[in-house]
Coordinates of C-alpha atoms and ligand atoms in Angstrom, one line a residue:
X1478 CA 13.7 -15.7 -24.6
X1479 CA 12.5 -14.8 -21.1
X1480 CA 13.6 -18.3 -19.9
X1481 CA 17.1 -17.7 -21.4
X1482 CA 17.4 -14.3 -19.7
X1483 CA 16.3 -15.8 -16.3
X1484 CA 18.8 -18.7 -16.8
X1485 CA 21.5 -16.1 -17.4
X1486 CA 20.6 -14.3 -14.2
X1487 CA 20.8 -17.5 -12.2
X1488 CA 24.3 -18.3 -13.7
X1489 CA 25.6 -14.8 -13.1
X1490 CA 24.3 -14.4 -9.5
X1491 CA 24.7 -17.8 -7.9
X1492 CA 23.0 -18.4 -4.5
X1493 CA 21.2 -15.0 -4.6
X1494 CA 17.8 -16.4 -3.9
X1495 CA 15.9 -13.2 -3.1
X1496 CA 17.3 -11.5 -6.2
X1497 CA 16.3 -14.5 -8.4
X1498 CA 12.8 -14.4 -6.9
X1499 CA 12.4 -10.7 -7.6
X1500 CA 13.6 -11.0 -11.2
X1501 CA 11.5 -14.1 -11.9
X1502 CA 8.4 -12.3 -10.6
X1503 CA 8.9 -9.5 -13.1
X1504 CA 9.8 -11.7 -16.0
X1505 CA 6.8 -13.9 -15.4
X1506 CA 4.6 -10.9 -16.1
X1507 CA 6.3 -10.0 -19.4
X1508 CA 5.2 -12.7 -22.0
X1509 CA 2.2 -10.6 -23.0
X1510 CA 4.5 -7.6 -23.5
X1511 CA 6.9 -9.6 -25.6
X1512 CA 4.0 -10.6 -27.7
X1513 CA 2.5 -7.1 -28.1
X1514 CA 5.6 -4.9 -28.0
X1515 CA 8.5 -7.0 -29.3
X1516 CA 10.4 -3.8 -30.1
X1517 CA 10.7 -3.0 -26.4
X1518 CA 11.6 -6.6 -25.3
X1519 CA 14.8 -7.3 -27.2
X1520 CA 17.2 -9.5 -25.3
X1521 CA 19.8 -6.8 -24.8
X1522 CA 17.4 -4.5 -23.0
X1523 CA 16.2 -7.2 -20.7
X1524 CA 19.8 -8.3 -20.0
X1525 CA 20.8 -4.8 -19.1
X1526 CA 17.6 -4.3 -17.0
X1527 CA 18.6 -7.3 -14.8
X1528 CA 22.2 -6.2 -14.3
X1529 CA 22.9 -3.3 -11.8
X1530 CA 24.7 -0.3 -13.2
X1531 CA 27.0 -0.3 -10.3
X1532 CA 27.5 -2.3 -7.0
X1533 CA 29.7 -0.9 -4.2
X1534 CA 30.8 -3.1 -1.2
X1535 CA 32.9 -1.5 1.6
X1536 CA 34.4 -2.1 5.0
X1537 CA 32.8 -0.2 7.9
X1538 CA 35.0 -0.3 11.0
X1539 CA 33.7 1.3 14.2
X1540 CA 34.4 1.2 18.0
X1541 CA 31.9 0.3 20.6
X1542 CA 31.5 1.9 24.0
X1543 CA 33.9 -0.6 25.6
X1544 CA 36.6 0.3 23.0
X1545 CA 36.2 -2.9 21.0
X1546 CA 36.6 -2.6 17.2
X1547 CA 33.9 -4.1 15.0
X1548 CA 34.0 -4.6 11.3
X1549 CA 30.7 -4.5 9.3
X1550 CA 30.1 -4.6 5.6
X1551 CA 28.4 -1.7 3.7
X1552 CA 26.6 -2.0 0.4
X1553 CA 25.1 0.4 -2.2
X1554 CA 23.6 -1.1 -5.3
X1555 CA 22.9 1.5 -8.0
X1556 CA 20.6 -0.5 -10.2
X1557 CA 19.1 1.8 -12.8
X1558 CA 19.3 5.5 -13.5
X1559 CA 17.3 5.7 -16.8
X1560 CA 14.6 7.8 -15.1
X1561 CA 16.7 9.9 -12.7
X1562 CA 19.2 9.8 -9.9
X1563 CA 19.4 6.4 -8.0
X1564 CA 16.9 6.6 -5.2
X1565 CA 16.2 4.0 -2.4
X1566 CA 16.7 3.4 1.3
X1567 CA 19.4 2.1 3.5
X1568 CA 18.8 -1.0 5.6
X1569 CA 20.7 -1.8 8.8
X1570 CA 19.9 -5.4 9.8
X1571 CA 22.1 -8.5 10.5
X1572 CA 20.5 -10.3 7.5
X1573 CA 21.7 -7.7 5.0
X1574 CA 23.9 -9.0 2.2
X1575 CA 24.5 -8.4 -1.5
X1576 CA 21.6 -10.6 -2.4
X1577 CA 19.1 -8.7 -0.3
X1578 CA 20.3 -5.3 -1.4
X1579 CA 20.3 -6.3 -5.0
X1580 CA 16.7 -7.6 -4.9
X1581 CA 15.5 -4.5 -3.1
X1582 CA 17.3 -2.2 -5.6
X1583 CA 15.8 -4.2 -8.6
X1584 CA 12.3 -3.8 -7.1
X1585 CA 12.9 -0.2 -6.3
X1586 CA 13.6 0.6 -10.0
X1587 CA 10.0 -0.4 -11.0
X1588 CA 8.4 1.1 -7.9
X1589 CA 10.1 4.4 -8.5
X1590 CA 8.9 4.4 -12.1
X1591 CA 5.3 3.8 -11.0
X1592 CA 5.4 7.0 -8.8
X1593 CA 5.7 9.0 -12.0
X1594 CA 8.5 11.0 -10.4
X1595 CA 12.0 11.3 -12.1
X1596 CA 13.9 8.9 -9.9
X1597 CA 16.0 5.8 -10.7
X1598 CA 16.4 2.7 -8.5
X1599 CA 19.0 1.9 -5.8
X1600 CA 19.3 0.5 -2.4
X1601 CA 21.9 0.0 0.3
X1602 CA 22.7 -0.9 3.8
X1603 CA 24.8 -2.9 6.2
X1604 CA 24.7 -6.0 8.3
X1605 CA 25.1 -3.8 11.3
X1606 CA 22.4 -4.4 14.0
X1607 CA 21.4 -1.2 15.8
X1608 CA 19.3 -3.1 18.3
X1609 CA 20.8 -2.8 21.8
X1610 CA 23.4 -0.3 20.7
X1611 CA 23.8 3.0 22.4
X1612 CA 23.2 6.3 20.6
X1613 CA 26.9 6.9 20.6
X1614 CA 27.6 3.6 19.0
X1615 CA 25.0 4.1 16.4
X1616 CA 26.5 7.5 15.7
X1617 CA 30.0 6.2 15.3
X1618 CA 28.8 3.5 13.0
X1619 CA 26.8 5.9 10.8
X1620 CA 29.8 8.2 10.6
X1621 CA 32.1 5.4 9.5
X1622 CA 29.5 4.2 7.0
X1623 CA 29.1 7.7 5.5
X1624 CA 32.8 8.3 5.3
X1625 CA 32.9 5.8 2.4
X1626 CA 29.3 6.2 1.1
X1627 CA 29.8 9.9 0.5
X1628 CA 32.0 9.2 -2.5
X1629 CA 29.2 7.6 -4.3
X1630 CA 26.2 9.8 -3.6
X1631 CA 25.0 13.3 -4.3
X1632 CA 21.7 15.1 -5.0
X1633 CA 22.1 14.5 -8.8
X1634 CA 23.7 11.1 -8.5
X1635 CA 22.2 8.9 -5.8
X1636 CA 19.9 9.9 -2.9
X1637 CA 19.6 7.3 -0.1
X1638 CA 16.8 7.3 2.5
X1639 CA 15.8 5.2 5.5
X1640 CA 14.5 1.6 5.6
X1641 CA 14.5 -1.1 8.2
X1642 CA 16.8 -0.1 11.1
X1643 CA 17.4 3.4 9.6
X1644 CA 15.1 6.0 11.0
X1645 CA 15.3 9.7 11.9
X1646 CA 18.2 9.2 14.3
X1647 CA 20.4 7.4 11.8
X1648 CA 19.6 9.8 8.9
X1649 CA 20.6 12.6 11.2
X1650 CA 24.0 11.1 11.9
X1651 CA 24.5 10.2 8.3
X1652 CA 23.6 13.7 7.1
X1653 CA 25.8 15.3 9.7
X1654 CA 28.8 13.3 8.5
X1655 CA 28.1 14.0 4.8
X1656 CA 27.9 17.7 5.5
X1657 CA 31.1 17.7 7.5
X1658 CA 33.1 15.8 4.9
X1659 CA 31.9 17.7 1.9
X1660 CA 31.5 21.1 3.5
X1661 CA 28.2 21.5 1.7
X1662 CA 24.6 21.8 3.1
X1663 CA 23.3 19.6 0.2
X1664 CA 19.9 18.9 1.6
X1665 CA 18.8 16.8 -1.4
X1666 CA 21.5 14.2 -0.8
X1667 CA 19.4 12.2 1.7
X1668 CA 15.7 12.1 2.4
X1669 CA 13.9 11.3 5.6
X1670 CA 15.6 14.3 7.3
X1671 CA 14.2 16.2 10.3
X1672 CA 11.7 18.9 9.3
X1673 CA 13.9 21.6 10.9
X1674 CA 16.9 20.8 8.6
X1675 CA 15.5 20.0 5.2
X1676 CA 13.1 17.2 5.8
X1677 CA 9.5 17.0 4.6
X1678 CA 6.3 16.8 6.6
X1679 CA 4.6 13.4 6.3
X1680 CA 7.7 11.5 5.2
X1681 CA 7.7 9.1 8.3
X1682 CA 3.9 8.5 7.8
X1683 CA 4.1 8.2 4.0
X1684 CA 4.7 4.5 3.3
X1685 CA 2.0 3.3 5.8
X1686 CA -0.5 6.0 4.9
X1687 CA 0.1 5.4 1.2
X1688 CA -0.4 1.7 1.6
X1689 CA -3.8 2.3 3.1
X1690 CA -4.8 4.7 0.4
X1691 CA -3.9 2.0 -2.2
X1692 CA -5.8 -0.7 -0.3
X1693 CA -8.9 1.5 0.0
X1694 CA -8.8 2.2 -3.8
X1695 CA -8.5 -1.5 -4.5
X1696 CA -11.4 -2.4 -2.2
X1697 CA -13.5 0.4 -3.8
X1698 CA -13.2 -1.4 -7.2
X1699 CA -15.2 -4.2 -5.6
X1700 CA -17.6 -1.8 -3.8
X1701 CA -16.0 -2.6 -0.4
X1702 CA -15.0 -0.1 2.2
X1703 CA -12.3 -0.2 4.9
X1704 CA -14.7 1.3 7.4
X1705 CA -15.8 -1.4 9.8
X1706 CA -13.2 -4.0 8.6
X1707 CA -10.8 -5.9 10.8
X1708 CA -7.2 -5.3 9.9
X1709 CA -4.0 -7.2 10.9
X1710 CA -0.6 -5.8 10.3
X1711 CA 2.7 -7.5 10.7
X1712 CA 5.7 -5.7 12.1
X1713 CA 5.5 -2.7 14.4
X1714 CA 8.0 -0.4 12.9
X1715 CA 7.7 2.7 10.8
X1716 CA 5.6 1.2 8.0
X1717 CA 3.4 -1.0 10.2
X1718 CA 2.5 1.7 12.8
X1719 CA 1.6 4.3 10.3
X1720 CA -0.4 1.9 8.2
X1721 CA -2.3 1.0 11.4
X1722 CA -2.8 4.7 12.1
X1723 CA -4.3 5.4 8.7
X1724 CA -6.4 2.3 8.7
X1725 CA -7.9 3.2 12.1
X1726 CA -8.5 6.8 10.8
X1727 CA -10.5 5.2 7.9
X1728 CA -12.8 3.4 10.4
X1729 CA -11.1 0.0 10.5
X1730 CA -10.2 -1.8 13.7
X1731 CA -6.6 -2.9 13.8
X1732 CA -6.6 -5.9 16.0
X1733 CA -3.1 -7.3 15.8
X1734 CA 0.6 -6.5 15.0
X1735 CA 3.9 -8.2 15.5
X1736 CA 7.6 -7.8 16.0
X1737 CA 10.5 -10.3 15.6
X1738 CA 9.7 -11.8 19.0
X1739 CA 5.9 -12.4 18.8
X1740 CA 2.6 -10.7 18.3
X1741 CA -0.1 -8.9 20.2
X1742 CA -3.9 -9.2 19.8
X1743 CA -5.9 -6.3 21.0
X1744 CA -9.6 -7.0 20.0
X1745 CA -10.8 -3.4 20.8
X1746 CA -8.2 -2.0 18.4
X1747 CA -4.5 -1.2 19.0
X1748 CA -3.7 1.8 21.3
X1749 CA -1.4 3.5 18.7
X1750 CA 0.0 6.1 21.1
X1751 CA 1.2 3.4 23.4
X1752 CA 2.5 1.3 20.5
X1753 CA 4.5 4.3 19.2
X1754 CA 5.9 4.9 22.7
X1755 CA 7.0 1.3 23.1
X1756 CA 8.3 0.6 19.6
X1757 CA 9.5 4.0 18.2
X1758 CA 10.5 5.9 21.3
X1759 CA 11.6 3.3 23.9
X1760 CA 12.7 0.8 21.2
X1761 CA 11.4 -1.9 23.4
X1762 CA 9.9 -5.4 22.7
X1763 CA 6.2 -5.7 21.8
X1764 CA 5.6 -7.7 25.0
X1765 CA 6.0 -4.3 26.8
X1766 CA 3.0 -3.0 25.0
X1767 CA 0.8 -5.9 26.3
X1768 CA 2.2 -5.4 29.9
X1769 CA 1.3 -1.7 29.8
X1770 CA -2.0 -2.1 28.1
X1771 CA -3.3 -4.6 30.7
X1772 CA -6.2 -7.0 30.3
X1773 CA -7.3 -5.7 26.9
X1774 CA -4.3 -7.1 25.0
X1775 CA -2.7 -10.5 24.8
X1776 CA 0.9 -11.1 23.8
X1777 CA 1.8 -14.4 22.1
X1778 CA 5.5 -15.3 22.1
X1779 CA 6.7 -16.5 18.7
X1780 CA 3.7 -17.8 16.6
X1781 CA 2.2 -16.2 13.5
X1782 CA 0.2 -13.0 13.4
X1783 CA -1.6 -14.4 10.3
X1784 CA -3.6 -16.8 12.6
X1785 CA -5.6 -13.8 13.7
X1786 CA -8.8 -13.6 11.6
X1787 CA -9.1 -10.4 9.5
X1788 CA -10.7 -8.8 6.4
X1789 CA -7.5 -7.1 5.4
X1790 CA -3.9 -8.2 6.0
X1791 CA -1.0 -5.8 5.7
X1792 CA 2.4 -7.5 5.8
X1793 CA 4.8 -4.7 6.9
X1794 CA 7.8 -6.5 8.5
X1795 CA 10.2 -8.2 6.1
X1796 CA 10.6 -10.3 2.9
X1797 CA 9.0 -13.8 2.7
X1798 CA 7.1 -13.5 6.0
X1799 CA 3.8 -14.6 4.6
X1800 CA 4.0 -18.2 3.1
X1801 CA 1.5 -20.4 1.5
X1802 CA 0.3 -22.0 4.7
X1803 CA -0.3 -18.5 6.2
X1804 CA -2.1 -17.5 3.0
X1805 CA -4.4 -20.5 3.3
X1806 CA -5.2 -19.7 7.0
X1807 CA -6.0 -16.1 5.9
X1808 CA -8.3 -17.4 3.1
X1809 CA -10.0 -19.8 5.5
X1810 CA -10.7 -16.9 7.8
X1811 CA -12.3 -14.9 5.0
X1812 CA -9.6 -12.3 4.2
X1813 CA -10.7 -9.9 1.4
X1814 CA -7.5 -8.2 0.6
X1815 CA -3.7 -8.5 1.2
X1816 CA -1.5 -5.4 0.5
X1817 CA 2.2 -5.5 0.9
X1818 CA 3.7 -2.7 3.1
X1819 CA 7.1 -4.5 3.2
X1820 CA 9.1 -5.4 0.2
X1821 CA 8.3 -8.9 -1.2
X1822 CA 6.8 -10.2 2.1
X1823 CA 4.5 -12.7 0.4
X1824 CA 6.1 -15.8 -1.1
X1825 CA 5.3 -16.6 -4.8
X1826 CA 3.3 -19.7 -3.6
X1827 CA 1.3 -17.5 -1.2
X1828 CA 0.5 -15.0 -3.9
X1829 CA -0.7 -17.8 -6.2
X1830 CA -3.0 -19.1 -3.5
X1831 CA -4.4 -15.7 -2.8
X1832 CA -5.0 -15.0 -6.4
X1833 CA -6.7 -18.4 -7.0
X1834 CA -9.0 -17.7 -4.0
X1835 CA -9.9 -14.3 -5.7
X1836 CA -8.4 -12.3 -2.8
X1837 CA -7.4 -8.8 -3.8
X1838 CA -3.6 -8.7 -3.7
X1839 CA -1.4 -5.5 -3.9
X1840 CA 2.3 -6.0 -4.6
X1841 CA 4.8 -3.9 -2.5
X1842 CA 6.3 -2.2 -5.6
X1843 CA 3.0 -0.4 -6.1
X1844 CA 1.4 -0.4 -2.6
X1845 CA 4.3 0.8 -0.6
X1846 CA 5.6 3.4 -3.1
X1847 CA 4.2 6.2 -1.0
X1848 CA 7.5 6.4 1.0
X1849 CA 9.7 6.9 -1.9
X1850 CA 7.2 9.2 -3.6
X1851 CA 7.2 11.5 -0.6
X1852 CA 11.0 11.3 -0.6
X1853 CA 10.9 12.6 -4.1
X1854 CA 8.6 15.4 -2.8
X1855 CA 11.2 16.1 -0.2
X1856 CA 13.8 16.5 -3.0
X1857 CA 11.4 18.8 -4.8
X1858 CA 11.1 21.0 -1.6
X1859 CA 14.9 21.0 -1.1
X1860 CA 15.5 22.1 -4.7
X1861 CA 13.1 25.0 -4.3
X1862 CA 14.1 25.7 -0.7
X1863 CA 10.6 25.5 0.6
X1864 CA 8.7 23.5 3.2
X1865 CA 5.1 22.5 2.4
X1866 CA 2.5 22.0 5.1
X1867 CA 1.6 18.5 6.3
X1868 CA -1.8 18.8 4.6
X1869 CA -0.3 19.8 1.2
X1870 CA 2.2 16.9 1.3
X1871 CA -0.3 14.4 2.4
X1872 CA -2.7 15.5 -0.4
X1873 CA 0.1 15.0 -3.0
X1874 CA 0.8 11.6 -1.5
X1875 CA -2.8 10.6 -1.8
X1876 CA -3.0 11.8 -5.4
X1877 CA 0.2 9.8 -6.2
X1878 CA -1.1 6.6 -4.6
X1879 CA -4.4 6.9 -6.5
X1880 CA -2.5 7.5 -9.7
X1881 CA -0.4 4.3 -9.0
X1882 CA -3.5 2.3 -8.3
X1883 CA -5.1 3.6 -11.5
X1884 CA -2.0 2.8 -13.6
X1885 CA -1.7 -0.8 -12.3
X1886 CA -5.4 -1.4 -12.6
X1887 CA -5.6 0.0 -16.1
X1888 CA -2.4 -1.7 -17.4
X1889 CA -3.6 -5.1 -16.1
X1890 CA -6.9 -4.6 -18.0
X1891 CA -5.1 -3.4 -21.2
X1892 CA -3.0 -6.5 -21.2
X1893 CA -5.9 -8.9 -20.6
X1894 CA -5.2 -9.6 -16.9
X1895 CA -8.1 -7.7 -15.1
X1896 CA -7.7 -7.4 -11.4
X1897 CA -4.1 -8.7 -11.5
X1898 CA -2.2 -5.9 -9.7
X1899 CA 1.1 -7.9 -9.9
X1900 CA 1.0 -8.0 -13.7
X1901 CA -0.3 -4.4 -13.8
X1902 CA 2.6 -3.1 -11.6
X1903 CA 5.3 -5.1 -13.3
X1904 CA 4.2 -4.3 -16.8
X1905 CA 3.6 -0.6 -16.2
X1906 CA 6.9 -0.2 -14.4
X1907 CA 8.7 -2.1 -17.1
X1908 CA 7.2 0.0 -19.9
X1909 CA 8.3 3.2 -18.2
X1910 CA 11.9 2.1 -17.5
X1911 CA 12.2 0.1 -20.8
X1912 CA 11.1 3.0 -23.0
X1913 CA 13.6 5.4 -21.3
X1914 CA 16.4 2.9 -21.6
X1915 CA 15.7 2.3 -25.2
X1916 CA 15.6 6.1 -26.0
X1917 CA 19.0 6.5 -24.3
X1918 CA 20.9 3.8 -26.3
X1919 CA 23.1 0.9 -25.2
X1920 CA 24.8 2.1 -22.1
Ligands
NDP1322 P1 11.4 -0.9 10.8 O1 12.8 -1.2 11.2 O2 10.9 0.5 11.3 O3 10.4 -2.0 11.3 C1 10.5 -3.3 11.0 C2 9.5 -4.1 11.8 O4 9.5 -5.4 11.3 C3 9.9 -4.2 13.3 O5 8.8 -4.2 14.1 C4 10.6 -5.6 13.3 O6 10.6 -6.2 14.6 C5 9.8 -6.3 12.4 N1 10.5 -7.5 11.9 C6 11.6 -7.5 11.2 N2 12.0 -8.8 10.9 C7 10.9 -9.5 11.3 C8 10.6 -10.9 11.3 N3 11.5 -11.8 10.7 N4 9.5 -11.4 11.8 C9 8.6 -10.5 12.4 N5 8.8 -9.2 12.5 C10 10.0 -8.7 11.9 O7 11.3 -1.0 9.2 P2 10.3 -0.3 8.2 O8 8.9 -0.3 8.9 O9 10.9 1.0 7.7 O10 10.3 -1.3 7.0 C11 9.5 -2.5 7.0 C12 9.4 -3.1 5.6 O11 8.9 -2.1 4.8 C13 10.7 -3.5 5.0 O12 10.5 -4.6 4.1 C14 11.1 -2.2 4.1 O13 12.0 -2.5 3.1 C15 9.7 -1.8 3.7 N6 9.6 -0.5 3.2 C16 9.9 0.6 4.0 C17 9.8 1.9 3.6 C18 10.0 3.0 4.5 O14 9.6 4.2 4.1 N7 10.5 2.9 5.7 C19 9.4 2.2 2.2 C20 9.0 1.0 1.5 C21 9.1 -0.2 2.0 P3 11.7 -5.8 15.7 O15 11.2 -4.5 16.3 O16 11.6 -6.9 16.7 O17 13.0 -5.6 15.0

């Protein structure tokens, strides 16, 4: 039956390779559930689970600083609202297309379920590239994007947030336009807002910090400790930098990170203030970090950050960035754990190689759920018109990440797959979403 459902997904969504990959990964975890809980796995439920509830594609025209008109494409895929309003980020990157948004929205459905918060799954974005654009151009783009998107979202309907290429600046422009068009200060319509106007403390840090909490829990099961370990992260954006910060605070040495141009090795440990200045404030290339850091750091153009030996690898850049060859290099260098900060950064072949080598592996839908969980905490604060302290918010985040780790670990054991966090996350997420869909009838 699972093969039939997958074949149907392939036929209905031709050429959408990332979406196929994400669906296959979940279906591959389900045979044990079909066996033990056939009532939950009827074909109709699985068919509906693999079909988005709604997909919106729209034109986004905007004018650059020279007066030239550009036309981008906007997307919002509202995948599943059985547990709550659609929730998931917006990605602005030239590689964004329907396939990418659909795979991300599918993953998001299970991730959001794992947080234990009442949120459904969605994702959106555009093929707009903010890199090299002025603030005024980014603002005009965001205003045009929101002019259409506002019809589809709302605090009880669909609540977007940031993702690659969408940070505090973009969320500000998007929120401003939403407020202007609707004439409502509806704080709960977007998350990742500034703390002064409805945002939550610890939201920028949440995905990276949560990833490290999950990794530490996973290591603890094997009586290992991050303290004293060598860590490599890929990417140097929001998730990567905050993962590096939390890992360093836990006593690890973060020796390398990357961007789309190359990677930097800094054996003494990355200077995180400098990294934040270069990548988050100046929006410059990583090579500028090495130039400013001096003799301590070495920049390597192109290449692969996974060639740097480490105990823990945290892929935090983009999908399918860690392939089988890279996994074998990591294994050869003695890696103990790989935990996904990005969404689906590890190819299926690489995951298999890591599992066969008995390397601990944490899938993104569990390990990077701290971001969306804190977004849900932001919605909670908005609903009660309060602002929690950083400490209270971080404590809740830590609690949630430990809960997600426990759920995945316990579910994997219950279904006879001890230590398999991929199976644990997929099955636990599926049970939560599937049970709710079943209770709500065929819709
Ligand atoms: P950012 O835009 O802040 O950072 C992305 C980073 O990845 C940049 O350093 C970018 O380099 C680098 N990068 C992008 N493509 C490549 C590539 N092909 N090779 C090497 N480096 C690359 O995004 P985020 O940190 O927010 O998101 C990163 C990942 O984490 C995404 O998969 C996202 O979906 C996922 N995620 C994000 C969450 C969040 O809260 N932000 C929540 C959960 C998951 P450059 O600077 O050169 O562009």
